[in-house]
Coordinates of C-alpha atoms in Angstrom, one line a residue:
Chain A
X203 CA 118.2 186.9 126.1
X204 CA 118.5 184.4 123.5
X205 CA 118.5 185.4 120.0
X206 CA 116.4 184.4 117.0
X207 CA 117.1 180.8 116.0
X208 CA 116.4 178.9 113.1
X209 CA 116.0 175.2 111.9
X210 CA 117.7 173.6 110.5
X211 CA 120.8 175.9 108.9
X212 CA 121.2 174.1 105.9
X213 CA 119.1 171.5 104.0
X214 CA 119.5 170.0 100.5
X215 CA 116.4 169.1 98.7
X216 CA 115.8 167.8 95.2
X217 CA 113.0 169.5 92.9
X218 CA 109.5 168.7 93.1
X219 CA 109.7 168.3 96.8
X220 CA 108.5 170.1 99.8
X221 CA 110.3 171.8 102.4
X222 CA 109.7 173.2 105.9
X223 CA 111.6 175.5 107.7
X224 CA 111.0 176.8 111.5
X225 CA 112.1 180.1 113.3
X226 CA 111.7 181.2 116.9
X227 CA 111.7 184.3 117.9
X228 CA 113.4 186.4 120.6
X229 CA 111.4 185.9 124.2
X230 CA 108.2 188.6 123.9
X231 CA 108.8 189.5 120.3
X232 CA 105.0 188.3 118.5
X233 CA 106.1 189.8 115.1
X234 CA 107.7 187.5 113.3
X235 CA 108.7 188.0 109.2
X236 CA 110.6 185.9 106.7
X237 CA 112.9 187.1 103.4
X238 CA 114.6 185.4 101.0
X239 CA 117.8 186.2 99.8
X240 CA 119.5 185.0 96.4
X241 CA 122.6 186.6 94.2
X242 CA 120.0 187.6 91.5
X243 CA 116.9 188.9 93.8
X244 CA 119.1 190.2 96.8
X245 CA 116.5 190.2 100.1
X246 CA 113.2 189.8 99.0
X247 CA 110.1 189.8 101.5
X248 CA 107.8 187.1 102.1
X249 CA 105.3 187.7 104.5
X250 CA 104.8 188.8 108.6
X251 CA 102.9 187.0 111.0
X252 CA 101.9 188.9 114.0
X253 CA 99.7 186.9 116.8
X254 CA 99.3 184.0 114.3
X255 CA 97.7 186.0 111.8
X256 CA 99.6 186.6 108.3
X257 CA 99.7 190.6 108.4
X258 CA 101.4 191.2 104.9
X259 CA 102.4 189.4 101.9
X260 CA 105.3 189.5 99.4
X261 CA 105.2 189.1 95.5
X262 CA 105.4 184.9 95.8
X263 CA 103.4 182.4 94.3
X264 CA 101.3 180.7 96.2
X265 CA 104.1 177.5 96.8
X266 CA 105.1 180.1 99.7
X267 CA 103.7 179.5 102.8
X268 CA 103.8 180.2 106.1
X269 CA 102.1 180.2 110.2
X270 CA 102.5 181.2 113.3
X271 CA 101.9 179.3 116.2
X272 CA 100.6 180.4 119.8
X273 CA 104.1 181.1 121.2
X274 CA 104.7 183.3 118.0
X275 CA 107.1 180.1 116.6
X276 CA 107.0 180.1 112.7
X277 CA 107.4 177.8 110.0
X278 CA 107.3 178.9 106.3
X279 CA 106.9 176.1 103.5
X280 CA 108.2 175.9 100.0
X281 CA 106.1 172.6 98.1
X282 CA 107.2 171.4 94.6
X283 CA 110.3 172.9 95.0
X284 CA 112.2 174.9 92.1
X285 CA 116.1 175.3 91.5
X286 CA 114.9 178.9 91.8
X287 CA 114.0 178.2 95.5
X288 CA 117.9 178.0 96.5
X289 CA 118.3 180.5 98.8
X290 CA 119.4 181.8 102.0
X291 CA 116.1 182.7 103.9
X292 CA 115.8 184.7 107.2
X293 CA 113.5 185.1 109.5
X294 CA 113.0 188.4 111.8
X295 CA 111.3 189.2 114.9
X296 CA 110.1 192.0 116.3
X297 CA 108.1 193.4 119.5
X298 CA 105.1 194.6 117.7
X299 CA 103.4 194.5 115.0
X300 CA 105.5 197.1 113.4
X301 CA 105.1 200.9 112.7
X302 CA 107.8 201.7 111.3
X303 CA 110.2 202.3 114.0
X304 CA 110.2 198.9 115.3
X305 CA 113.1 197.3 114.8
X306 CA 113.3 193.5 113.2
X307 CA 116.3 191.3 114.5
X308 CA 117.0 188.5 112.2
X309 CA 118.1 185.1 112.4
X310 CA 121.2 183.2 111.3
X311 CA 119.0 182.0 108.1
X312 CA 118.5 178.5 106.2
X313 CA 120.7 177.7 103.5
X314 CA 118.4 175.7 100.8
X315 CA 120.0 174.1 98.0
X316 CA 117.6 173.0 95.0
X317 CA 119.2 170.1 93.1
Chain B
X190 CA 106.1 202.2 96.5
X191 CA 109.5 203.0 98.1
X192 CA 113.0 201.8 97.1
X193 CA 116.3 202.1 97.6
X194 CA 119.2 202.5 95.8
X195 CA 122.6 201.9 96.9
X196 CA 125.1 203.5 94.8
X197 CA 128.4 201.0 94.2
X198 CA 128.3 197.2 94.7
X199 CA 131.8 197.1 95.7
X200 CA 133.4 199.5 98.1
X201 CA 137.4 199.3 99.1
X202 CA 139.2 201.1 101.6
X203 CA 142.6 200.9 103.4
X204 CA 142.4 200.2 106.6
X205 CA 142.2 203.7 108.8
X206 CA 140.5 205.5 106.0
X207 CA 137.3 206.5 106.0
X208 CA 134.5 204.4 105.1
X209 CA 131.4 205.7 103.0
X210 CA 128.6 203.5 101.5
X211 CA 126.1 205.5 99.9
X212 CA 122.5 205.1 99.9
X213 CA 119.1 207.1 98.4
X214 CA 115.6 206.1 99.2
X215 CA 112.4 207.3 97.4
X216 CA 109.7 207.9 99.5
X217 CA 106.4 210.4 99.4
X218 CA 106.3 210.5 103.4
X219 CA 109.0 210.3 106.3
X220 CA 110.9 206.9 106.2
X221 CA 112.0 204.9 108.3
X222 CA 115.4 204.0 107.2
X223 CA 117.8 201.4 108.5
X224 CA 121.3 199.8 107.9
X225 CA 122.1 196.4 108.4
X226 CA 125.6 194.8 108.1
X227 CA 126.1 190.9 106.9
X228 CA 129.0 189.1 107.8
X229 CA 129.8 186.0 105.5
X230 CA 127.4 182.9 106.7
X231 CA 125.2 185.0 109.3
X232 CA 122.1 187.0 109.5
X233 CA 121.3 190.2 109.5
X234 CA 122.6 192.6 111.9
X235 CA 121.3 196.0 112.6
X236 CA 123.8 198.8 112.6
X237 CA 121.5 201.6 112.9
X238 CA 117.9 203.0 112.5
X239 CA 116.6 206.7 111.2
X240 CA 113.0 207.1 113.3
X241 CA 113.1 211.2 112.6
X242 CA 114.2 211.6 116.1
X243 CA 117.3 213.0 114.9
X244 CA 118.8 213.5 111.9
X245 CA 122.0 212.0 112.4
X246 CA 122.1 208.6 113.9
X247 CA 124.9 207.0 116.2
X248 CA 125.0 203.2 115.5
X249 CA 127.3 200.1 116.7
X250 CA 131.0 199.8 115.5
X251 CA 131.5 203.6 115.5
X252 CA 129.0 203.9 112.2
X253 CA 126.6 206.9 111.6
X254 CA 124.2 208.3 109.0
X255 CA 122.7 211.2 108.2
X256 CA 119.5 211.4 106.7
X257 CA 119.3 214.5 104.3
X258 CA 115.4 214.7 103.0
X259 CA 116.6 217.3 100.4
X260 CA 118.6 214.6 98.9
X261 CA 116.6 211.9 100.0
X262 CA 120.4 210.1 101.2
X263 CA 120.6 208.2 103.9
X264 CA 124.7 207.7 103.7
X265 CA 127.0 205.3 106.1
X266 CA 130.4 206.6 107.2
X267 CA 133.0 205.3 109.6
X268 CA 135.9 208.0 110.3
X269 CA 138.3 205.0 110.1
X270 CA 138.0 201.5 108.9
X271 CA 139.0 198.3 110.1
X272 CA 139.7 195.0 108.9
X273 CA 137.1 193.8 110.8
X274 CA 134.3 195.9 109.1
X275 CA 134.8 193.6 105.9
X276 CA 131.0 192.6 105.2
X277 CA 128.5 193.5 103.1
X278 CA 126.1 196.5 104.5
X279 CA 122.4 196.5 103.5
X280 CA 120.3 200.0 103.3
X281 CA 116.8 199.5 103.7
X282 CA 113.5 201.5 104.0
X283 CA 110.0 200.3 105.9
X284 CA 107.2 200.4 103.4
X285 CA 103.7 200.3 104.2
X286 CA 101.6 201.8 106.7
X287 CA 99.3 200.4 109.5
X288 CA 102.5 199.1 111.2
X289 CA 103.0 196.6 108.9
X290 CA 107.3 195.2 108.9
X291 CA 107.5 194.7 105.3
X292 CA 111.7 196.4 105.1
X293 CA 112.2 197.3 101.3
X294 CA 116.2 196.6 101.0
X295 CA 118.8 197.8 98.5
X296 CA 121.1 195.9 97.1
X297 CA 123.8 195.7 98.6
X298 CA 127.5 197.4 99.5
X299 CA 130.5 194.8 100.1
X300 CA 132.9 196.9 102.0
X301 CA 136.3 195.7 101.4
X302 CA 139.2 196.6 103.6
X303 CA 142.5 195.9 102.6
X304 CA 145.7 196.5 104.9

């Protein structure tokens, strides 16, 4: 079974503009959650989507974004983007919508570079 | 809210010795606890997962834990390292409840092994 993929691995953007990144999930997994991951913040949460529906929220302004499609896909969204906004981010699926002992297999992640 | 704290940023051993990253969680109810190792340029991989099944859990690469509530630890060992476990290791705790995947993660262990 395929793994989680992301698109595209790395991008280079310059501030002020927008970004948008995509994730697909393993085959049957409907949870799907993103996190960001810089030197300074380590891995930070950003929000879950579970059957298109955004489940839970990290401590982002509202420049975050994200959605799910029917087949679970995702895309988050960065606009008027910030040096602050270079980061690795990674996207995780899961079967369900969570509980606890469901367990989240990430992706290979984006690299963004701010410039 | 939970955290977790991992105790060192920077772990070396020699390789054969044994391999110990430490990490505490603070929690008012049972966790769910995981470790996830990072290998340079990749995602997130899971090593192991405390559901309360079990108090000491058997992971990939020969890793285990062993969650101790009266210390509120959830420690990695390996009996004998190898070159190849040169990555860094990520603790992390599932916070929320309804099911929700938000994973609370510490900062970080880079495990160093040196011949």
């Amino acid at each position: 079974k395929a793994g989680v993929t992301q698109t595209p691995r790395y991008l280079i953007k310059t501030r002020g503009q927008q970004v948008t990144l995509s994730c697909s999930p393993i085959s049957g997994h409907r949870s799907v959650s993103w996190y960001q991951q810089t030197p300074g913040q380590g891995l930070q949460f950003l929000f879950e989507y579970f059957s298109e529906t955004q489940r839970n929220k990290g401590n982002f302004p509202g420049r975050f974004s994200g959605r799910q499609f029917s087949n679970s896909r995702s895309e988050m969204n960065v606009s008027t983007l910030e040096l602050g906004d270079s980061a690795l981010y990674l996207c995780a699926s899961s079967l369900a919508a969570g509980g606890g002992a469901d367990t989240q297999y990430f992706g290979p992640g984006t690299r963004l570079t701010v410039l | 809210a939970q955290s977790v704290t991992q105790l060192g940023s920077h772990v070396s051993v020699s390789e054969g010795a044994l391999v110990l990253l430490r990490c505490n969680y603070s929690s008012s109810v049972p966790p769910y606890l995981f470790w996830y190792v990072q290998y340079p340029n990749q995602g997130l991989q899971l090593l192991l997962k405390y559901t309360s099944a079990a108090t000491l859990v058997k992971g990939i690469n020969g890793f285990e834990a062993e969650f101790k509530k009266s210390e509120t630890s959830f420690h990695l060992t390996k009996p004998s390292a190898h070159m190849s476990d040169a990555a860094e290791y990520f603790c992390a705790v599932i916070e929320g409840s309804g099911g929700y995947n938000k994973l609370i993660f510490g900062a970080g262990t880079r495990l160093a092994v040196h011949p």
